[in-house]
Amino acid sequence: MTKSTIPPIRALVGAGLIVLFSLGSAVPLLVEQYKVHQHADPARNDQASFFEARMAGVRQALPLHGTIGFLTDVPESSGRSAVLYLTQYSLAPRVVADNTLLPLVIGNFFSSVPSPVLLEKMHLRPASDFGNGVVLYQRSGDR
Amino acid sequence: MAPVSLLMAMATGFLVLRLSVLGDRDTFRPDPASVVFQGALSFGLGVGASSLLYFLWLLGVGAPGKWYPFAEVLLLVALAGTWAMKIARAREPDGAFSGRKEEKARGDVWSRTVTGHFLLILCLATAVGVLISLNRPHGNWDAWAMWNMKARFLFLGGDRWKDLFSVVGELHLDYPLLLPGWIARWWYYAGGDGVLFPAATSLLFLMATAGLLYAALASLAPGHGGILSGICLLGTAPFLREGASQYADVPLAFYILATIVLLLIGNRTGRGGYRVLAGISAGLAGWTKNEGAMFLLALAVSHLAVVGTREGIRAYLRQAIHFFAGLAPFLAVLVYFKWSFAPPSGAVFTEGLVATLGKVLDTSRHYTVLASFLGQFYLFGGPLYVVYFLLAGRGGERRDATSVRLPVLLLALMSVAYYYVYLTTTAPLEWHLNNSLRRIVTQMFPVFLFAFFLRARTPAPVSETSIPPAGKPRGRNRKRGK
């Protein structure tokens, strides 16, 4: 059986448009990602990588299982939830609960650590300071 | 051990595929499209089966210890043994699937040009995928916040993997576990939770989707639809971005596409095995993401509408039984997961009738949703397809026109359903649209391309004249032809 072929010029124009579109779409993305790769350090540019490095010390110190509390100086308007989720990702399979009522509380601070008076009110005392604003607290009376 | 474990999973998928459609020599012929078809499906089915097995092991036995690999090997041996026995016993009937033979058009300048460009785009897409993975080794937000975080619980959590369901609820604990289960399994064989494995999974699904799309069209449609669709898929920046982001949307897109392709091959060959495979694939779509449930509902309606109206209810029921046989085990696990572990997820029907009706009647919300839909249509190259269709027109054969009804109706139903979800969402509308619509389009994009190139004319290769007429498979296939 012989099938009719489409008019070559129209077919070629259509296919040519597809070729141009694919190049026009993929090449700028390649250039963009190449530039990002050249000028950025994933440990700084990528939030998750940044937190992985930041939480490495405390990850070693904590038991593999269990639930720990969470404290940060980042307000909700500046991305408090993101800090909580990134802390959870970095510390998994431990559960990070959004409160300070547990025996162990992880503090993740970026501009200032809580004052001793505030910690006293929350019945928290520093157990280990891992630097870069990462502090592990213990609830008073808990071991 | 990690590469071997990938090959083990693919071998499992391959054996499931071959056992389901034993003796279909037309589909399993030694040409590039067929090899790519089998490779892509083997990967998708293997990932799904392995992920499910890992989850079931966690559920029934606990943390995978030294015995887990034996369970996988046992499954593999059982499948291989069954396959070997069936081959030995059965006098294999010739396949009835009148897929097109390899189009020998290598001398054609056009064929060489378009194939060369496809290879160029393939290289570009691979480079983009690798760069995105290097720039964001843990993936984008949802990748680390949901999929990879859950995988860590499944792998590192040991017998306390269920602690996962105690983390903050905003991290979508109701989402099913295909990706986390697969990644945890891969980490188990690798011996550590390296970032390479989620990134590799993401890229493999991207390539498998492109491969399946190419191979399905190369087999089912005349001309260069397969290669052109591959160029379109891998040459669309938003799809590429999503494909390398370690999200679950491209894996879901893969299973949606596989379901449709397998259903259409099943209809053309009359082989129930393809419909069983389509059911498995649809079940894996449901096990990938909550949107998979929306797909299952839309598929049930569109399949009934297309097959029921054309072939009658009895024919539909016969097909549906095959399909459900594949779907049922995965649906059972999904229902168990939702019932036992997943907290309720509420995006719809949570505000009451009056508030929902108020949103439906709010014209500004319609405008916002429509504008966002049109924006995504533009970003994914929508105008290109309009212009292409105006230039090239319709092609294919009468059966292609029939085949295209299922994916078109499916896409239409899914679009309407998502339109309603956005219209009535309890989340801030603009935020919801900005954060999810691109991913929804990503999930549907490969099926759109499949339907488009199944129907649109493409430049015909030289050997087009060898294609048999629709419904009349040649030679030995005639007896089983449909």
mmCIF file of C-alpha atoms in Angstrom, chain B residues 142-430:
data_model
loop_
_atom_site.group_PDB
_atom_site.id
_atom_site.type_symbol
_atom_site.label_atom_id
_atom_site.label_comp_id
_atom_site.label_asym_id
_atom_site.label_seq_id
_atom_site.Cartn_x
_atom_site.Cartn_y
_atom_site.Cartn_z
ATOM 1 C CA ASP B 142 9.528 19.112 48.102
ATOM 2 C CA ALA B 143 12.314 16.650 47.292
ATOM 3 C CA TRP B 144 14.122 17.062 50.591
ATOM 4 C CA ALA B 145 11.089 18.092 52.640
ATOM 5 C CA MET B 146 8.973 15.129 51.568
ATOM 6 C CA TRP B 147 10.418 12.390 49.405
ATOM 7 C CA ASN B 148 14.030 12.222 50.609
ATOM 8 C CA MET B 149 13.125 12.947 54.226
ATOM 9 C CA LYS B 150 10.660 10.040 54.161
ATOM 10 C CA ALA B 151 13.276 7.828 52.496
ATOM 11 C CA ARG B 152 15.633 8.580 55.395
ATOM 12 C CA PHE B 153 13.010 7.393 57.869
ATOM 13 C CA LEU B 154 12.425 4.205 55.862
ATOM 14 C CA PHE B 155 16.150 3.485 55.555
ATOM 15 C CA LEU B 156 17.759 4.917 58.700
ATOM 16 C CA GLY B 157 14.722 4.481 60.946
ATOM 17 C CA GLY B 158 15.093 0.714 61.193
ATOM 18 C CA ASP B 159 12.255 -0.837 63.156
ATOM 19 C CA ARG B 160 11.116 2.659 64.131
ATOM 20 C CA TRP B 161 10.411 3.761 60.570
ATOM 21 C CA LYS B 162 6.832 4.578 61.616
ATOM 22 C CA ASP B 163 8.210 7.573 63.539
ATOM 23 C CA LEU B 164 7.894 9.196 60.119
ATOM 24 C CA PHE B 165 4.212 9.724 60.785
ATOM 25 C CA SER B 166 4.973 11.811 63.883
ATOM 26 C CA VAL B 167 6.807 14.605 62.071
ATOM 27 C CA VAL B 168 5.130 17.961 61.440
ATOM 28 C CA GLY B 169 1.986 17.355 59.405
ATOM 29 C CA GLU B 170 2.716 20.073 56.843
ATOM 30 C CA LEU B 171 5.184 17.698 55.181
ATOM 31 C CA HIS B 172 2.364 15.795 53.420
ATOM 32 C CA LEU B 173 2.477 12.596 55.432
ATOM 33 C CA ASP B 174 -0.528 11.345 53.470
ATOM 34 C CA TYR B 175 1.487 11.027 50.255
ATOM 35 C CA PRO B 176 2.197 7.416 49.233
ATOM 36 C CA LEU B 177 5.663 5.932 49.302
ATOM 37 C CA LEU B 178 6.797 4.750 45.869
ATOM 38 C CA LEU B 179 9.766 7.131 45.648
ATOM 39 C CA PRO B 180 10.807 6.987 49.342
ATOM 40 C CA GLY B 181 10.512 3.188 49.288
ATOM 41 C CA TRP B 182 12.614 2.869 46.152
ATOM 42 C CA ILE B 183 15.280 5.317 47.365
ATOM 43 C CA ALA B 184 15.440 3.616 50.780
ATOM 44 C CA ARG B 185 15.857 0.255 49.056
ATOM 45 C CA TRP B 186 18.639 1.629 46.872
ATOM 46 C CA TRP B 187 20.364 3.134 49.916
ATOM 47 C CA TYR B 188 20.045 -0.213 51.652
ATOM 48 C CA TYR B 189 22.039 -1.913 48.878
ATOM 49 C CA ALA B 190 24.463 1.021 48.632
ATOM 50 C CA GLY B 191 25.045 0.981 52.384
ATOM 51 C CA GLY B 192 24.459 4.696 52.936
ATOM 52 C CA ASP B 193 22.070 7.569 52.244
ATOM 53 C CA GLY B 194 24.103 9.270 49.512
ATOM 54 C CA VAL B 195 22.582 12.102 47.486
ATOM 55 C CA LEU B 196 23.538 10.338 44.261
ATOM 56 C CA PHE B 197 20.645 7.883 44.448
ATOM 57 C CA PRO B 198 17.637 10.221 44.593
ATOM 58 C CA ALA B 199 19.277 12.337 41.871
ATOM 59 C CA ALA B 200 19.937 9.281 39.692
ATOM 60 C CA THR B 201 16.370 8.074 40.232
ATOM 61 C CA SER B 202 15.089 11.439 39.059
ATOM 62 C CA LEU B 203 17.192 11.404 35.891
ATOM 63 C CA LEU B 204 16.414 7.766 35.141
ATOM 64 C CA PHE B 205 12.681 8.463 35.305
ATOM 65 C CA LEU B 206 13.171 11.470 33.015
ATOM 66 C CA MET B 207 14.958 9.339 30.440
ATOM 67 C CA ALA B 208 12.563 6.402 30.855
ATOM 68 C CA THR B 209 9.606 8.714 30.176
ATOM 69 C CA ALA B 210 11.251 10.056 27.035
ATOM 70 C CA GLY B 211 12.177 6.525 25.985
ATOM 71 C CA LEU B 212 8.693 5.150 26.512
ATOM 72 C CA LEU B 213 7.115 8.057 24.629
ATOM 73 C CA TYR B 214 9.506 7.637 21.700
ATOM 74 C CA ALA B 215 9.177 3.860 21.556
ATOM 75 C CA ALA B 216 5.384 3.828 21.900
ATOM 76 C CA LEU B 217 4.911 6.295 19.068
ATOM 77 C CA ALA B 218 7.558 4.626 16.927
ATOM 78 C CA SER B 219 5.518 1.428 17.260
ATOM 79 C CA LEU B 220 2.002 2.802 17.125
ATOM 80 C CA ALA B 221 2.115 5.789 14.778
ATOM 81 C CA PRO B 222 3.472 6.376 11.296
ATOM 82 C CA GLY B 223 6.211 8.852 10.496
ATOM 83 C CA HIS B 224 8.630 10.379 12.925
ATOM 84 C CA GLY B 225 6.186 11.000 15.755
ATOM 85 C CA GLY B 226 8.369 9.056 18.169
ATOM 86 C CA ILE B 227 11.491 11.086 17.610
ATOM 87 C CA LEU B 228 9.648 14.423 17.377
ATOM 88 C CA SER B 229 7.800 13.730 20.626
ATOM 89 C CA GLY B 230 11.107 12.873 22.316
ATOM 90 C CA ILE B 231 12.560 16.178 21.106
ATOM 91 C CA CYS B 232 9.509 18.032 22.412
ATOM 92 C CA LEU B 233 9.604 16.324 25.805
ATOM 93 C CA LEU B 234 13.320 16.721 26.495
ATOM 94 C CA GLY B 235 13.433 20.117 24.805
ATOM 95 C CA THR B 236 10.810 21.711 27.069
ATOM 96 C CA ALA B 237 12.588 23.568 29.854
ATOM 97 C CA PRO B 238 9.867 23.376 32.559
ATOM 98 C CA PHE B 239 9.600 19.608 32.081
ATOM 99 C CA LEU B 240 13.378 19.223 32.223
ATOM 100 C CA ARG B 241 13.547 21.335 35.364
ATOM 101 C CA GLU B 242 10.891 19.221 37.068
ATOM 102 C CA GLY B 243 12.547 16.056 35.806
ATOM 103 C CA ALA B 244 15.812 16.860 37.559
ATOM 104 C CA SER B 245 14.297 18.323 40.723
ATOM 105 C CA GLN B 246 13.868 14.924 42.450
ATOM 106 C CA TYR B 247 10.111 15.487 42.680
ATOM 107 C CA ALA B 248 7.589 12.700 42.108
ATOM 108 C CA ASP B 249 5.835 14.391 39.192
ATOM 109 C CA VAL B 250 7.905 12.905 36.375
ATOM 110 C CA PRO B 251 7.670 9.385 37.868
ATOM 111 C CA LEU B 252 3.896 9.918 38.045
ATOM 112 C CA ALA B 253 3.932 11.182 34.447
ATOM 113 C CA PHE B 254 5.788 8.003 33.478
ATOM 114 C CA TYR B 255 3.172 5.713 35.034
ATOM 115 C CA ILE B 256 0.282 7.710 33.549
ATOM 116 C CA LEU B 257 1.870 7.483 30.095
ATOM 117 C CA ALA B 258 2.644 3.779 30.534
ATOM 118 C CA THR B 259 -0.971 3.066 31.507
ATOM 119 C CA ILE B 260 -2.350 4.765 28.408
ATOM 120 C CA VAL B 261 0.214 3.212 26.057
ATOM 121 C CA LEU B 262 -0.389 -0.283 27.443
ATOM 122 C CA LEU B 263 -4.162 0.109 27.228
ATOM 123 C CA LEU B 264 -3.897 1.163 23.587
ATOM 124 C CA ILE B 265 -1.569 -1.713 22.728
ATOM 125 C CA GLY B 266 -3.974 -4.008 24.564
ATOM 126 C CA ASN B 267 -6.839 -2.726 22.450
ATOM 127 C CA ARG B 268 -4.910 -3.194 19.223
ATOM 128 C CA THR B 269 -3.670 -6.665 20.020
ATOM 129 C CA GLY B 270 -6.646 -7.929 21.994
ATOM 130 C CA ARG B 271 -4.181 -9.301 24.560
ATOM 131 C CA GLY B 272 -5.417 -9.122 28.119
ATOM 132 C CA GLY B 273 -1.843 -9.147 29.404
ATOM 133 C CA TYR B 274 -1.297 -5.565 28.258
ATOM 134 C CA ARG B 275 -4.392 -4.499 30.160
ATOM 135 C CA VAL B 276 -3.094 -6.273 33.267
ATOM 136 C CA LEU B 277 0.167 -4.354 32.842
ATOM 137 C CA ALA B 278 -1.820 -1.138 32.386
ATOM 138 C CA GLY B 279 -3.575 -1.909 35.670
ATOM 139 C CA ILE B 280 -0.220 -2.441 37.392
ATOM 140 C CA SER B 281 1.054 0.822 35.989
ATOM 141 C CA ALA B 282 -2.083 2.675 37.094
ATOM 142 C CA GLY B 283 -1.665 1.160 40.567
ATOM 143 C CA LEU B 284 1.913 2.417 40.653
ATOM 144 C CA ALA B 285 0.674 5.873 39.652
ATOM 145 C CA GLY B 286 -1.568 5.751 42.712
ATOM 146 C CA TRP B 287 1.374 4.573 44.848
ATOM 147 C CA THR B 288 3.503 7.507 43.605
ATOM 148 C CA LYS B 289 1.468 10.555 44.557
ATOM 149 C CA ASN B 290 -2.015 11.624 45.665
ATOM 150 C CA GLU B 291 -2.642 12.997 42.192
ATOM 151 C CA GLY B 292 -2.423 9.389 41.030
ATOM 152 C CA ALA B 293 -5.832 8.842 42.654
ATOM 153 C CA MET B 294 -7.253 11.675 40.562
ATOM 154 C CA PHE B 295 -5.768 9.977 37.498
ATOM 155 C CA LEU B 296 -7.372 6.647 38.455
ATOM 156 C CA LEU B 297 -10.792 8.270 38.759
ATOM 157 C CA ALA B 298 -10.454 10.136 35.465
ATOM 158 C CA LEU B 299 -9.181 6.982 33.767
ATOM 159 C CA ALA B 300 -12.114 4.913 35.046
ATOM 160 C CA VAL B 301 -14.591 7.414 33.603
ATOM 161 C CA SER B 302 -12.801 7.969 30.283
ATOM 162 C CA HIS B 303 -12.170 4.243 29.735
ATOM 163 C CA LEU B 304 -15.832 3.462 30.340
ATOM 164 C CA ALA B 305 -16.917 6.299 28.065
ATOM 165 C CA VAL B 306 -14.578 5.390 25.185
ATOM 166 C CA VAL B 307 -14.758 1.591 25.276
ATOM 167 C CA GLY B 308 -18.335 1.327 26.557
ATOM 168 C CA THR B 309 -19.789 3.533 23.856
ATOM 169 C CA ARG B 310 -17.763 2.052 20.994
ATOM 170 C CA GLU B 311 -17.568 -1.622 21.851
ATOM 171 C CA GLY B 312 -20.403 -2.124 24.323
ATOM 172 C CA ILE B 313 -20.566 -2.773 28.023
ATOM 173 C CA ARG B 314 -19.608 -6.454 27.751
ATOM 174 C CA ALA B 315 -16.397 -5.623 25.956
ATOM 175 C CA TYR B 316 -15.715 -2.888 28.492
ATOM 176 C CA LEU B 317 -16.250 -5.268 31.415
ATOM 177 C CA ARG B 318 -13.925 -7.838 29.858
ATOM 178 C CA GLN B 319 -11.224 -5.189 29.540
ATOM 179 C CA ALA B 320 -11.942 -3.785 32.991
ATOM 180 C CA ILE B 321 -11.509 -7.213 34.614
ATOM 181 C CA HIS B 322 -8.026 -7.564 33.113
ATOM 182 C CA PHE B 323 -7.161 -4.025 34.134
ATOM 183 C CA PHE B 324 -8.438 -4.500 37.672
ATOM 184 C CA ALA B 325 -6.469 -7.737 38.050
ATOM 185 C CA GLY B 326 -3.297 -5.687 37.638
ATOM 186 C CA LEU B 327 -4.515 -2.744 39.671
ATOM 187 C CA ALA B 328 -6.004 -4.582 42.664
ATOM 188 C CA PRO B 329 -2.837 -5.551 44.625
ATOM 189 C CA PHE B 330 -1.465 -2.020 44.414
ATOM 190 C CA LEU B 331 -4.820 -0.489 45.229
ATOM 191 C CA ALA B 332 -5.070 -2.765 48.282
ATOM 192 C CA VAL B 333 -1.672 -1.592 49.579
ATOM 193 C CA LEU B 334 -2.583 2.024 48.855
ATOM 194 C CA VAL B 335 -5.892 1.736 50.715
ATOM 195 C CA TYR B 336 -4.142 0.025 53.629
ATOM 196 C CA PHE B 337 -1.526 2.783 53.727
ATOM 197 C CA LYS B 338 -4.154 5.519 53.640
ATOM 198 C CA TRP B 339 -6.251 3.776 56.254
ATOM 199 C CA SER B 340 -3.459 2.899 58.667
ATOM 200 C CA PHE B 341 -0.851 5.620 58.358
ATOM 201 C CA ALA B 342 -1.872 8.630 56.338
ATOM 202 C CA PRO B 343 -3.467 11.548 58.123
ATOM 203 C CA PRO B 344 -6.457 13.015 56.279
ATOM 204 C CA SER B 345 -5.544 15.409 53.487
ATOM 205 C CA GLY B 346 -8.022 18.136 52.785
ATOM 206 C CA ALA B 347 -7.799 20.496 49.883
ATOM 207 C CA VAL B 348 -11.367 20.108 48.723
ATOM 208 C CA PHE B 349 -14.795 19.981 50.363
ATOM 209 C CA THR B 350 -13.507 21.219 53.703
ATOM 210 C CA GLU B 351 -15.174 24.611 53.816
ATOM 211 C CA GLY B 352 -18.793 23.671 53.474
ATOM 212 C CA LEU B 353 -21.184 24.075 50.603
ATOM 213 C CA VAL B 354 -21.890 27.821 50.912
ATOM 214 C CA ALA B 355 -18.243 28.865 50.966
ATOM 215 C CA THR B 356 -17.409 26.482 48.093
ATOM 216 C CA LEU B 357 -20.342 27.759 46.037
ATOM 217 C CA GLY B 358 -19.207 31.314 46.694
ATOM 218 C CA LYS B 359 -15.821 30.480 45.200
ATOM 219 C CA VAL B 360 -17.365 28.748 42.200
ATOM 220 C CA LEU B 361 -19.443 31.865 41.457
ATOM 221 C CA ASP B 362 -16.528 34.261 41.943
ATOM 222 C CA THR B 363 -15.531 35.402 38.439
ATOM 223 C CA SER B 364 -12.194 36.805 39.617
ATOM 224 C CA ARG B 365 -11.157 33.323 40.745
ATOM 225 C CA HIS B 366 -12.105 31.922 37.334
ATOM 226 C CA TYR B 367 -10.011 34.623 35.699
ATOM 227 C CA THR B 368 -7.017 33.887 37.957
ATOM 228 C CA VAL B 369 -7.186 30.130 37.338
ATOM 229 C CA LEU B 370 -7.687 30.520 33.585
ATOM 230 C CA ALA B 371 -4.806 32.995 33.326
ATOM 231 C CA SER B 372 -2.569 30.563 35.181
ATOM 232 C CA PHE B 373 -3.639 27.644 32.955
ATOM 233 C CA LEU B 374 -2.914 29.742 29.863
ATOM 234 C CA GLY B 375 0.453 30.736 31.312
ATOM 235 C CA GLN B 376 1.454 27.105 31.687
ATOM 236 C CA PHE B 377 0.095 26.318 28.206
ATOM 237 C CA TYR B 378 2.485 28.952 26.874
ATOM 238 C CA LEU B 379 5.447 27.809 29.011
ATOM 239 C CA PHE B 380 5.093 24.206 27.859
ATOM 240 C CA GLY B 381 5.089 25.311 24.222
ATOM 241 C CA GLY B 382 1.329 25.203 23.600
ATOM 242 C CA PRO B 383 1.382 27.701 20.713
ATOM 243 C CA LEU B 384 3.974 25.512 18.961
ATOM 244 C CA TYR B 385 1.558 22.584 18.858
ATOM 245 C CA VAL B 386 -1.264 24.762 17.549
ATOM 246 C CA VAL B 387 0.944 26.090 14.754
ATOM 247 C CA TYR B 388 2.338 22.634 14.000
ATOM 248 C CA PHE B 389 -1.130 21.133 13.727
ATOM 249 C CA LEU B 390 -2.282 23.961 11.466
ATOM 250 C CA LEU B 391 0.721 23.359 9.231
ATOM 251 C CA ALA B 392 0.836 19.567 9.155
ATOM 252 C CA GLY B 393 -2.772 18.629 9.821
ATOM 253 C CA ARG B 394 -4.086 15.261 10.869
ATOM 254 C CA GLY B 395 -2.316 12.075 9.992
ATOM 255 C CA GLY B 396 -2.274 8.458 11.006
ATOM 256 C CA GLU B 397 -5.016 5.999 10.256
ATOM 257 C CA ARG B 398 -8.589 5.533 11.305
ATOM 258 C CA ARG B 399 -7.592 3.426 14.272
ATOM 259 C CA ASP B 400 -5.280 6.245 15.424
ATOM 260 C CA ALA B 401 -8.294 8.535 15.519
ATOM 261 C CA THR B 402 -10.038 5.980 17.747
ATOM 262 C CA SER B 403 -6.967 5.417 19.894
ATOM 263 C CA VAL B 404 -6.523 9.089 20.578
ATOM 264 C CA ARG B 405 -9.955 9.426 22.183
ATOM 265 C CA LEU B 406 -8.925 7.792 25.454
ATOM 266 C CA PRO B 407 -5.931 10.045 26.227
ATOM 267 C CA VAL B 408 -7.761 13.157 25.019
ATOM 268 C CA LEU B 409 -10.796 12.468 27.185
ATOM 269 C CA LEU B 410 -8.541 11.571 30.110
ATOM 270 C CA LEU B 411 -6.610 14.833 29.818
ATOM 271 C CA ALA B 412 -9.825 16.814 29.473
ATOM 272 C CA LEU B 413 -11.322 15.218 32.601
ATOM 273 C CA MET B 414 -8.145 15.722 34.610
ATOM 274 C CA SER B 415 -7.926 19.356 33.504
ATOM 275 C CA VAL B 416 -11.537 20.025 34.499
ATOM 276 C CA ALA B 417 -11.008 18.287 37.857
ATOM 277 C CA TYR B 418 -7.883 20.317 38.610
ATOM 278 C CA TYR B 419 -9.622 23.489 37.489
ATOM 279 C CA TYR B 420 -12.303 22.786 40.090
ATOM 280 C CA VAL B 421 -9.703 21.944 42.756
ATOM 281 C CA TYR B 422 -7.989 25.295 42.200
ATOM 282 C CA LEU B 423 -11.263 27.182 42.037
ATOM 283 C CA THR B 424 -12.365 25.883 45.423
ATOM 284 C CA THR B 425 -9.013 25.486 47.163
ATOM 285 C CA THR B 426 -8.823 26.476 50.811
ATOM 286 C CA ALA B 427 -5.226 27.649 50.303
ATOM 287 C CA PRO B 428 -4.483 31.153 48.966
ATOM 288 C CA LEU B 429 -5.318 30.773 45.272
ATOM 289 C CA GLU B 430 -2.282 32.469 43.719
#
